């Protein structure tokens, strides 16, 4: 079977895939024109959604696309065909995302940034750090990644709450509520971690009205999608003391424009969409598993429902 790789790291992916599945005819190129030529005869594509979307716009008709990202927004753009099967990267981001979330939750409890300021000012900072035991964490989006983040938080003794598309019983959460309960829960927890995908129902969720319901000591962490947040409302909410701080990994426009208010917002830390990089080794392992399932006409992990957008 022929497989096309459309990736910035295409050489790495090609080497790993040829090692993992020597029976495949692996085609790739760093040249866009050559990539388009190779796509003509390839039924299966592996790569990043922005490059795959460019190939689709040229009229190619693959049978199955495997995204190397958890998000597949570029492939959902208006006018793009949806005649093929699409799978997104699942099961490979859980630990690295949990490590990111833990970094900033622990950093907030131990006031790492404030202590750095104290050091710069040569002030002996002997305030006592706090523990996570008993803290309440709300994970907004309890799917594959959210579930994994929750499991990594369990040993710290936190109380876990979740938001999903509909209420349900789900360990290790005390409660998993529907999106309509987001306003209630943000006022009861110490940390709000947004992991929602980019769908019409998740746009502009975090607005002035919602931020007013946060605990004034709460920390907001956005590792989902930038479109979930009304940027100006977050900046104002921080200014007005409706929440203690925000860690923003994802933005509506990336890289962030130089004049954007996030750069200078009080209490806001930017991390430049670095929370969960794709591991080529884990991605190739997932792809080969899905490929064998595809060849055997079995269900694929991470298959996207175009109607839902994830």
Coordinates of N, CA, C and O in Angstrom, one line a residue, residues 209-294:
X209 N -19.2 37.5 31.3 CA -20.2 37.0 32.3 C -19.6 35.8 33.0 O -19.8 35.6 34.2
X210 N -18.9 34.9 32.2 CA -18.4 33.7 32.9 C -17.2 34.0 33.8 O -17.1 33.5 34.9
X211 N -16.3 34.9 33.3 CA -15.2 35.2 34.2 C -15.6 35.9 35.5 O -14.9 35.7 36.5
X212 N -16.7 36.5 35.5 CA -17.2 37.1 36.8 C -17.6 36.1 37.8 O -17.8 36.4 39.0
X213 N -17.9 34.9 37.3 CA -18.3 33.8 38.2 C -17.1 33.0 38.7 O -17.3 32.1 39.6
X214 N -15.9 33.2 38.2 CA -14.7 32.5 38.7 C -14.4 32.9 40.2 O -14.8 34.0 40.6
X215 N -13.7 32.1 40.9 CA -13.2 32.5 42.2 C -12.1 33.5 42.0 O -11.3 33.3 41.1
X216 N -12.0 34.5 42.9 CA -11.0 35.5 42.7 C -9.6 35.0 42.9 O -8.6 35.6 42.4
X217 N -9.5 33.8 43.5 CA -8.2 33.1 43.7 C -7.9 32.1 42.6 O -6.9 31.4 42.6
X218 N -8.9 31.9 41.6 CA -8.8 30.9 40.6 C -7.8 31.1 39.5 O -7.5 32.3 39.2
X219 N -7.2 30.0 39.0 CA -6.3 30.1 37.8 C -7.0 29.5 36.6 O -7.5 28.3 36.7
X220 N -6.9 30.1 35.5 CA -7.5 29.6 34.2 C -6.4 29.2 33.3 O -5.4 29.9 33.1
X221 N -6.4 27.9 32.9 CA -5.4 27.4 32.0 C -6.1 27.0 30.7 O -7.0 26.2 30.7
X222 N -5.7 27.6 29.5 CA -6.3 27.2 28.2 C -5.3 26.5 27.4 O -4.3 27.1 26.9
X223 N -5.5 25.2 27.2 CA -4.7 24.4 26.4 C -5.6 23.7 25.3 O -5.2 22.8 24.6
X224 N -6.9 24.2 25.2 CA -7.8 23.7 24.2 C -7.7 24.5 22.9 O -6.8 24.2 22.1
X225 N -8.5 25.5 22.7 CA -8.5 26.3 21.5 C -8.7 27.7 21.8 O -9.5 28.1 22.7
X226 N -8.0 28.6 21.1 CA -8.1 30.1 21.4 C -9.4 30.7 21.2 O -9.8 31.6 21.8
X227 N -10.2 30.1 20.2 CA -11.5 30.6 19.9 C -12.5 30.5 21.1 O -13.6 31.1 21.1
X228 N -12.2 29.7 22.1 CA -13.1 29.5 23.3 C -13.1 30.8 24.2 O -14.0 30.9 25.0
X229 N -12.1 31.6 24.0 CA -11.9 32.7 24.9 C -12.2 34.1 24.2 O -11.6 34.3 23.1
X230 N -12.9 34.9 24.8 CA -13.1 36.3 24.3 C -11.9 37.1 24.9 O -11.8 37.4 26.1
X231 N -10.9 37.4 24.1 CA -9.6 37.9 24.6 C -9.7 39.1 25.5 O -9.2 39.2 26.6
X232 N -10.5 40.1 25.0 CA -10.6 41.4 25.7 C -11.3 41.2 27.1 O -10.9 41.8 28.1
X233 N -12.2 40.2 27.1 CA -12.9 40.0 28.4 C -12.0 39.3 29.4 O -12.1 39.6 30.6
X234 N -11.1 38.5 28.9 CA -10.1 37.8 29.9 C -9.2 38.9 30.4 O -8.9 38.9 31.6
X235 N -8.7 39.8 29.6 CA -7.8 40.8 30.0 C -8.4 41.7 31.1 O -7.9 42.0 32.1
X236 N -9.7 42.1 30.8 CA -10.4 42.9 31.7 C -10.7 42.2 33.1 O -10.6 42.8 34.1
X237 N -11.1 40.9 33.0 CA -11.4 40.1 34.2 C -10.2 40.0 35.1 O -10.3 40.1 36.3
X238 N -9.0 39.9 34.5 CA -7.8 39.8 35.3 C -7.5 41.2 35.9 O -7.1 41.3 37.1
X239 N -7.7 42.2 35.2 CA -7.6 43.6 35.7 C -8.5 43.9 36.9 O -8.1 44.5 37.9
X240 N -9.7 43.4 36.8 CA -10.7 43.6 37.8 C -10.7 42.6 39.0 O -11.4 42.8 39.9
X241 N -9.8 41.7 38.9 CA -9.6 40.7 40.0 C -10.6 39.6 40.1 O -10.8 39.0 41.1
X242 N -11.3 39.3 38.9 CA -12.3 38.2 39.0 C -11.6 36.9 39.0 O -12.3 35.9 39.4
X243 N -10.3 36.8 38.6 CA -9.6 35.6 38.8 C -8.1 36.0 39.0 O -7.7 37.1 38.8
X244 N -7.3 35.0 39.6 CA -6.0 35.4 40.0 C -5.0 35.4 38.9 O -4.0 36.1 39.0
X245 N -5.2 34.6 37.9 CA -4.3 34.5 36.8 C -4.7 33.6 35.7 O -5.8 32.9 35.8
X246 N -4.0 33.6 34.6 CA -4.3 32.8 33.4 C -3.0 32.3 32.7 O -2.0 33.1 32.6
X247 N -3.0 31.1 32.3 CA -1.9 30.5 31.5 C -2.5 30.2 30.2 O -3.4 29.3 30.1
X248 N -2.0 30.9 29.2 CA -2.6 30.7 27.8 C -1.6 30.1 26.9 O -0.6 30.7 26.6
X249 N -1.9 28.9 26.4 CA -1.1 28.2 25.4 C -1.6 28.4 24.0 O -0.8 28.3 23.1
X250 N -2.9 28.6 23.8 CA -3.5 28.7 22.5 C -4.2 30.0 22.3 O -4.9 30.5 23.2
X251 N -4.0 30.6 21.1 CA -4.6 31.9 20.8 C -5.4 31.9 19.5 O -5.2 31.0 18.7
X252 N -6.3 32.8 19.3 CA -7.1 32.9 18.1 C -6.2 33.1 16.9 O -6.4 32.5 15.8
X253 N -5.1 33.9 17.1 CA -4.2 34.1 16.0 C -2.8 33.7 16.5 O -2.3 34.2 17.5
X254 N -2.1 32.8 15.7 CA -0.7 32.4 16.1 C 0.2 32.5 15.0 O -0.1 32.1 13.9
X255 N 1.4 33.1 15.2 CA 1.8 33.7 16.4 C 1.0 35.0 16.8 O 0.4 35.6 15.9
X256 N 1.0 35.3 18.1 CA 0.2 36.4 18.6 C 0.7 37.7 18.0 O 1.9 38.0 18.0
X257 N -0.2 38.6 17.5 CA 0.3 39.9 16.9 C 1.0 40.7 18.0 O 0.6 40.7 19.2
X258 N 1.9 41.6 17.6 CA 2.7 42.3 18.6 C 1.9 43.3 19.4 O 2.3 43.6 20.5
X259 N 0.8 43.8 18.9 CA 0.0 44.7 19.6 C -1.2 44.1 20.4 O -2.0 44.8 21.0
X260 N -1.2 42.8 20.5 CA -2.3 42.1 21.2 C -2.1 42.3 22.7 O -1.0 42.3 23.3
X261 N -3.3 42.6 23.4 CA -3.2 42.9 24.8 C -2.7 41.8 25.7 O -2.3 42.0 26.9
X262 N -2.7 40.5 25.2 CA -2.2 39.4 26.1 C -0.7 39.6 26.4 O -0.3 39.2 27.5
X263 N 0.1 40.3 25.6 CA 1.5 40.5 25.9 C 1.7 41.2 27.2 O 2.7 40.9 27.9
X264 N 0.9 42.1 27.5 CA 1.1 43.0 28.7 C 0.0 42.8 29.8 O 0.0 43.6 30.7
X265 N -0.9 41.9 29.6 CA -2.0 41.7 30.5 C -1.4 41.3 31.9 O -0.6 40.4 32.0
X266 N -2.0 41.9 32.9 CA -1.6 41.5 34.3 C -2.0 40.1 34.6 O -3.1 39.7 34.3
X267 N -1.1 39.3 35.2 CA -1.4 38.0 35.6 C -1.5 36.9 34.5 O -2.0 35.8 34.8
X268 N -1.1 37.3 33.3 CA -1.3 36.3 32.2 C 0.1 35.8 31.7 O 1.0 36.7 31.4
X269 N 0.2 34.5 31.6 CA 1.5 33.9 31.1 C 1.2 33.2 29.8 O 0.3 32.4 29.6
X270 N 2.0 33.6 28.8 CA 1.9 33.0 27.4 C 2.9 31.9 27.3 O 4.1 32.0 27.6
X271 N 2.5 30.7 26.7 CA 3.4 29.6 26.5 C 3.5 29.2 25.0 O 4.1 28.1 24.7
X272 N 3.0 30.0 24.1 CA 3.3 29.8 22.7 C 3.0 28.5 22.0 O 3.7 27.9 21.2
X273 N 1.8 27.9 22.3 CA 1.3 26.6 21.8 C 2.4 25.5 21.8 O 2.8 24.9 20.8
X274 N 2.9 25.4 23.1 CA 4.0 24.4 23.3 C 3.6 23.3 24.2 O 4.4 22.4 24.6
X275 N 2.3 23.2 24.6 CA 1.9 22.3 25.7 C 2.1 20.8 25.4 O 2.4 20.1 26.3
X276 N 1.8 20.4 24.2 CA 1.8 19.0 23.9 C 2.3 18.7 22.4 O 1.5 18.5 21.5
X277 N 3.6 18.8 22.2 CA 4.1 18.5 20.9 C 3.9 17.0 20.6 O 3.9 16.2 21.4
X278 N 3.8 16.8 19.3 CA 3.6 15.4 18.8 C 4.9 14.6 18.8 O 5.9 15.1 18.3
X279 N 4.9 13.5 19.4 CA 6.0 12.6 19.4 C 6.0 11.7 18.1 O 5.0 10.9 17.9
X280 N 6.9 11.9 17.1 CA 6.9 11.1 15.9 C 6.8 9.6 16.2 O 6.1 8.9 15.5
X281 N 7.6 9.2 17.2 CA 7.6 7.7 17.5 C 6.2 7.2 17.9 O 5.8 6.2 17.4
X282 N 5.6 7.9 18.8 CA 4.2 7.5 19.2 C 3.2 7.7 18.1 O 2.3 6.8 18.0
X283 N 3.4 8.7 17.3 CA 2.4 9.0 16.2 C 2.5 7.8 15.2 O 1.5 7.4 14.7
X284 N 3.7 7.4 14.8 CA 3.9 6.3 13.8 C 3.3 5.0 14.4 O 2.7 4.3 13.7
X285 N 3.5 4.8 15.7 CA 3.0 3.6 16.3 C 1.5 3.6 16.2 O 0.9 2.6 15.8
X286 N 0.8 4.7 16.5 CA -0.6 4.8 16.4 C -1.1 4.6 14.9 O -2.0 3.9 14.7
X287 N -0.3 5.3 14.0 CA -0.7 5.2 12.6 C -0.6 3.7 12.1 O -1.5 3.2 11.4
X288 N 0.4 3.0 12.5 CA 0.6 1.6 12.0 C -0.6 0.7 12.6 O -1.1 -0.1 11.9
X289 N -0.9 1.0 13.8 CA -2.0 0.2 14.4 C -3.3 0.5 13.7 O -4.1 -0.4 13.4
X290 N -3.6 1.8 13.3 CA -4.8 2.2 12.6 C -4.7 1.6 11.2 O -5.7 1.2 10.6
X291 N -3.5 1.6 10.6 CA -3.4 1.1 9.2 C -3.8 -0.4 9.1 O -4.5 -0.8 8.2
X292 N -3.3 -1.1 10.1 CA -3.6 -2.6 10.1 C -5.1 -2.8 10.3 O -5.7 -3.7 9.7
X293 N -5.7 -1.9 11.2 CA -7.2 -2.0 11.3 C -7.9 -1.6 10.1 O -8.9 -2.2 9.7
X294 N -7.4 -0.6 9.4 CA -8.0 -0.1 8.1 C -7.9 -1.2 7.1 O -8.9 -1.5 6.4

